[in-house]
PDB file of C-alpha atoms and ligand atoms in Angstrom:
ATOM      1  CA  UNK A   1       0.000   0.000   0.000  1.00  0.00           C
ATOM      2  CA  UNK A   2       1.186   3.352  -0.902  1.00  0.00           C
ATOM      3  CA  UNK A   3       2.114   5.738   2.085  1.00  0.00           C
ATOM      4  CA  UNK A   4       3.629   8.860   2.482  1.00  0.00           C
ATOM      5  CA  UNK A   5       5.765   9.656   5.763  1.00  0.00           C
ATOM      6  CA  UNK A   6       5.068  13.375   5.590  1.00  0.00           C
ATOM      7  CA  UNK A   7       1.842  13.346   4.804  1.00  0.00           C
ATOM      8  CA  UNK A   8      -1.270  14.117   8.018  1.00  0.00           C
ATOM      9  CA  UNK A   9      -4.016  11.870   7.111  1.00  0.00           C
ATOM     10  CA  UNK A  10      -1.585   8.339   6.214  1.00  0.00           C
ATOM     11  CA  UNK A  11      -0.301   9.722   9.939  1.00  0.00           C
ATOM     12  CA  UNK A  12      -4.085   9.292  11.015  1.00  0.00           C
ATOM     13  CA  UNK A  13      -4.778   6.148   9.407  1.00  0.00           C
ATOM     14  CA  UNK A  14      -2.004   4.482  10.581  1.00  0.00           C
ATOM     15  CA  UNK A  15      -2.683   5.962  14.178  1.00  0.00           C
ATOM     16  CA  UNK A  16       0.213   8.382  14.598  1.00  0.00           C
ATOM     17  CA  UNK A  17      -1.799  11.298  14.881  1.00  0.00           C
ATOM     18  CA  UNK A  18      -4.951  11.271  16.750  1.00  0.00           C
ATOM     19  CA  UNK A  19      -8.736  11.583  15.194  1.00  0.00           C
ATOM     20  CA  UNK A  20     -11.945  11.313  16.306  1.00  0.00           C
ATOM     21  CA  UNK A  21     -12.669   7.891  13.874  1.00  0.00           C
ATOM     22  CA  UNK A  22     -16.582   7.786  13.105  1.00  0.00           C
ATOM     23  CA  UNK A  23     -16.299   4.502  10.320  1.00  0.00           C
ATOM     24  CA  UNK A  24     -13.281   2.279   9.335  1.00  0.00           C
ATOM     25  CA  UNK A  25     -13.673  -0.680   6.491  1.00  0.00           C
ATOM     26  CA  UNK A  26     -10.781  -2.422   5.300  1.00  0.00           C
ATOM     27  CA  UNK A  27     -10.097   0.327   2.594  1.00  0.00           C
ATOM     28  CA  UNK A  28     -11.263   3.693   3.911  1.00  0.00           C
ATOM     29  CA  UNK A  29     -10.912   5.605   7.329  1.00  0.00           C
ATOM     30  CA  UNK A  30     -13.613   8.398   8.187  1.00  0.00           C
ATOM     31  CA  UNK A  31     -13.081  11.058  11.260  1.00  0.00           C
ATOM     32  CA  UNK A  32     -14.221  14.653  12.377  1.00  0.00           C
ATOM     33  CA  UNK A  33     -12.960  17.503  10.449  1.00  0.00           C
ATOM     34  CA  UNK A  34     -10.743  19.307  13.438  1.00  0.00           C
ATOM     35  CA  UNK A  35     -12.765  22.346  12.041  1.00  0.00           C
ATOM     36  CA  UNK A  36     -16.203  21.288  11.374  1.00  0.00           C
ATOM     37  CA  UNK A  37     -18.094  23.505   8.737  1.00  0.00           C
ATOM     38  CA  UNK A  38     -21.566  21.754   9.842  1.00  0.00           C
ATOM     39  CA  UNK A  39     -22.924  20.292  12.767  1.00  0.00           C
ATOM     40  CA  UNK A  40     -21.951  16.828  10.727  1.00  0.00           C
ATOM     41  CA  UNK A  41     -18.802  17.332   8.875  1.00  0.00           C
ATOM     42  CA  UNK A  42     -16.495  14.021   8.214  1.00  0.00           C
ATOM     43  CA  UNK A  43     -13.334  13.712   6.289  1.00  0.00           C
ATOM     44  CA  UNK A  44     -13.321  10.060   4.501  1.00  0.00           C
ATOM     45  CA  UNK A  45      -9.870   8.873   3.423  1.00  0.00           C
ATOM     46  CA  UNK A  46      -8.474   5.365   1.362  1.00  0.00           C
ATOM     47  CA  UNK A  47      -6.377   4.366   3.595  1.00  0.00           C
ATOM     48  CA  UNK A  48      -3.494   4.175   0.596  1.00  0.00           C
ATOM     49  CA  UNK A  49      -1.976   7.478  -0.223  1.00  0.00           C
ATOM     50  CA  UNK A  50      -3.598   9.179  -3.558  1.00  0.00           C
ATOM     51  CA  UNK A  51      -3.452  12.762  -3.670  1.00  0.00           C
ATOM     52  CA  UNK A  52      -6.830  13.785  -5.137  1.00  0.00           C
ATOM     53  CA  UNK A  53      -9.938  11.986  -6.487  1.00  0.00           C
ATOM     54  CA  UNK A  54      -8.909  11.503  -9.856  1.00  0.00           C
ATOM     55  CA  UNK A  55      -5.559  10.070  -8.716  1.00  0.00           C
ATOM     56  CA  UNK A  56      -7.774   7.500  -6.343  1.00  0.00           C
ATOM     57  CA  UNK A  57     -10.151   6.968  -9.526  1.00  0.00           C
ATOM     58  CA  UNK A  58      -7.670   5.803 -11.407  1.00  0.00           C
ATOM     59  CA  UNK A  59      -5.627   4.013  -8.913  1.00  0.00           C
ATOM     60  CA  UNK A  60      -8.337   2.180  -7.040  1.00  0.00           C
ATOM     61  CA  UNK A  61     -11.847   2.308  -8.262  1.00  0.00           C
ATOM     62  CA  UNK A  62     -13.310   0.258  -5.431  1.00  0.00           C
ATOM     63  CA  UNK A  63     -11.699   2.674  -2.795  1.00  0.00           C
ATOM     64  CA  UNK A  64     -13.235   5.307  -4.387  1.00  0.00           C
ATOM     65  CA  UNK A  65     -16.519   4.063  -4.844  1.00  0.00           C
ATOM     66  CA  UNK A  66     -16.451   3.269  -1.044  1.00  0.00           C
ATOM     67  CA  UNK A  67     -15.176   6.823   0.170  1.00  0.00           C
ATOM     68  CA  UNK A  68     -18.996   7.558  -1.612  1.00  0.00           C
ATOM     69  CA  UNK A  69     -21.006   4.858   0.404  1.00  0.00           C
ATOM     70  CA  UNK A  70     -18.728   5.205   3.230  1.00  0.00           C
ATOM     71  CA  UNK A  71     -19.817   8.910   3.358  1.00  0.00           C
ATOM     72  CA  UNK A  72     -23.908   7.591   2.992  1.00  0.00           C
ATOM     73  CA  UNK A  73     -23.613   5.233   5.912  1.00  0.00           C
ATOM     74  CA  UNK A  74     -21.990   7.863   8.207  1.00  0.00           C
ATOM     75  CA  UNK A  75     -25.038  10.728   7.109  1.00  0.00           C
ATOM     76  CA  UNK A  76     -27.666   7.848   7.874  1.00  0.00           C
ATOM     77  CA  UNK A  77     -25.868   6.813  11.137  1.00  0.00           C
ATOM     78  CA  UNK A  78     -25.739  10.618  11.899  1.00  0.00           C
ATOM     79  CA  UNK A  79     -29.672  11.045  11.123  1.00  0.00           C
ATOM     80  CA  UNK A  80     -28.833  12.983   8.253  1.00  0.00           C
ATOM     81  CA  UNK A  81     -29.286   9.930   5.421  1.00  0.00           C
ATOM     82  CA  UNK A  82     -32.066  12.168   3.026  1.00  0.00           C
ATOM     83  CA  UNK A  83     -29.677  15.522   3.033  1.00  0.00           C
ATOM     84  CA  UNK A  84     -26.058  16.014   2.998  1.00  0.00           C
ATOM     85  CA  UNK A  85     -23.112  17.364   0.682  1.00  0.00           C
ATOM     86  CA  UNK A  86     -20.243  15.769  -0.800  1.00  0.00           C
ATOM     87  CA  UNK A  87     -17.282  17.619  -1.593  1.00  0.00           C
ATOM     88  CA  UNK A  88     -13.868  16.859  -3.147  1.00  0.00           C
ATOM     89  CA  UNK A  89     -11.882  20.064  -3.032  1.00  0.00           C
ATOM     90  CA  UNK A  90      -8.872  19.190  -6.142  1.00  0.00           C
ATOM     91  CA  UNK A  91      -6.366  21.477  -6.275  1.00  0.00           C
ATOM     92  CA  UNK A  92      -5.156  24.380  -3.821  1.00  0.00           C
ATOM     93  CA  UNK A  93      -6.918  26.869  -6.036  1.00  0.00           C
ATOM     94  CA  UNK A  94      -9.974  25.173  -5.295  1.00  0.00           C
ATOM     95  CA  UNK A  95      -9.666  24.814  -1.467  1.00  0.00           C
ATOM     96  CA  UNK A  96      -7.354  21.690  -1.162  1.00  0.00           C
ATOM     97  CA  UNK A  97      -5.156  21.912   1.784  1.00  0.00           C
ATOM     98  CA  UNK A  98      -3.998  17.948   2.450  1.00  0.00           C
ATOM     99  CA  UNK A  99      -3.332  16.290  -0.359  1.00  0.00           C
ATOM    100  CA  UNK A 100      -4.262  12.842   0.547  1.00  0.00           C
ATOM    101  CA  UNK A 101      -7.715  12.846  -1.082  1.00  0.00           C
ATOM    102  CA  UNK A 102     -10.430  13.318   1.068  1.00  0.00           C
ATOM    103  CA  UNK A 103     -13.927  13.304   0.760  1.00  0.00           C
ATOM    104  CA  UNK A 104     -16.176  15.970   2.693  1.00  0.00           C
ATOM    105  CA  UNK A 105     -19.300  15.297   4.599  1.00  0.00           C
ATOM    106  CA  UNK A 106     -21.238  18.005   5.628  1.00  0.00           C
ATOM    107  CA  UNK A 107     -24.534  17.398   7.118  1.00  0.00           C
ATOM    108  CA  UNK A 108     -26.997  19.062   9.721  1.00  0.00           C
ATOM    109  CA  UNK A 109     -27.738  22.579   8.061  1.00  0.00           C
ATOM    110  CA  UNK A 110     -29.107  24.034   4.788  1.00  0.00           C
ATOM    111  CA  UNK A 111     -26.868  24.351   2.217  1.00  0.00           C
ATOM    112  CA  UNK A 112     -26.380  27.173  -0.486  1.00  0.00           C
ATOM    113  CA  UNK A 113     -25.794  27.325  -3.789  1.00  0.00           C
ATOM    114  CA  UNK A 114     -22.977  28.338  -5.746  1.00  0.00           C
ATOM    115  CA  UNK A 115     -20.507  27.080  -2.424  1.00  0.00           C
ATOM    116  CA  UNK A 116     -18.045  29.904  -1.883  1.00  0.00           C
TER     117      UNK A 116
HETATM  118  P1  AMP B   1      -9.170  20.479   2.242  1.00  0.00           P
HETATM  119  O1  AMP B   1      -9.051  21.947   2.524  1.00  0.00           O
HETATM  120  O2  AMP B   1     -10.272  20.096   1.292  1.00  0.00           O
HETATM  121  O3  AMP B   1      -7.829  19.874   1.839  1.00  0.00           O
HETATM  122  O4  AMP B   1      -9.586  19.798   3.603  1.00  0.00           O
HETATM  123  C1  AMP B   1      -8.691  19.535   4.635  1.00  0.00           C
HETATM  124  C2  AMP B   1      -9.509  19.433   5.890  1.00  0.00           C
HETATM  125  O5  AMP B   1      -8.749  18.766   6.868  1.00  0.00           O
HETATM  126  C3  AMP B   1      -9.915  20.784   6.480  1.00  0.00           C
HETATM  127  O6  AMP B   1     -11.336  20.855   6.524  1.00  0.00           O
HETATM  128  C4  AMP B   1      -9.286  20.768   7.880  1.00  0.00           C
HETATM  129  O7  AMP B   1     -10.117  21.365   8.841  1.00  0.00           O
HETATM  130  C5  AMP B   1      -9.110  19.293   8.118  1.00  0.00           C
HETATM  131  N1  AMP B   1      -8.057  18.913   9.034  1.00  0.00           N
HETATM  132  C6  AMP B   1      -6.795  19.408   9.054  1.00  0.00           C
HETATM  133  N2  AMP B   1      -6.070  18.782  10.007  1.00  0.00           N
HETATM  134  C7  AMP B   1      -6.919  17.873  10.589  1.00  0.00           C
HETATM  135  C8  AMP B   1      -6.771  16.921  11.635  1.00  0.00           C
HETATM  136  N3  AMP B   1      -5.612  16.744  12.299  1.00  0.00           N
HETATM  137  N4  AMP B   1      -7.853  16.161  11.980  1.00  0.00           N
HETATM  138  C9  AMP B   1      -9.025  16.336  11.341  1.00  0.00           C
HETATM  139  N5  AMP B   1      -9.222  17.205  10.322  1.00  0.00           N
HETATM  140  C10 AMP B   1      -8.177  17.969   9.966  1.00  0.00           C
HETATM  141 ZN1   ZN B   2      -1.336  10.320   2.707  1.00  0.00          ZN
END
């Protein structure tokens, strides 16, 4: 599995850095964003280091497919199942800050449209 030594989130899947874990399966890891944008806002991560979406989609198709229903069972588990945004940020133009891809739950307050 691919891993990067520098990198935050491979230090929180392999337990180096604390997180508050919600869901783990044998390919993904999810855990509270340390600065939670809604009352529900998750982070889910492969657990192999890809450093955006597209890199993941091409890499490992099943891990990204289960980032997406990995994401669904935390917004039902959290009581939000019917109404919740998904968000890849790709790119630091576009808001990307860790560059392990994550995917974004955010859940538990109405959402606009265009995001900022
Ligand atoms: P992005 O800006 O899309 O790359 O998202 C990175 C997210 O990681 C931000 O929402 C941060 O609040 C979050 N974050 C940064 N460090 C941690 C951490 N140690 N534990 C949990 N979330 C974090
Ligand atoms: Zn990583």
């Amino acid at each position: 599995m691919t891993t990067d030594a520098d990198c935050l989130f491979c230090k929180i899947v392999a337990g180096d850095v604390t997180a508050d874990l919600v869901h783990v399966t044998e390919r993904t890891v999810a855990f509270r964003d340390l600065n939670p944008q809604a009352p529900t806002h998750v982070l889910v991560v492969p657990r192999a280091h890809h450093a955006n979406a597209a890199e993941l989609a091409a890499g490992d198709p099943v891990a990204c497919a289960e980032l997406v229903s990995t994401a669904a069972a935390v917004a039902v588990a959290e009581g939000y199942g019917g109404d919740y945004r998904l968000v890849f940020n790709t790119g630091g133009g576009a808001g990307q800050t860790v560059f392990h891809t994550h995917l974004h739950l955010l859940a538990g307050r109405p959402m606009t449209w265009p995001p900022g």
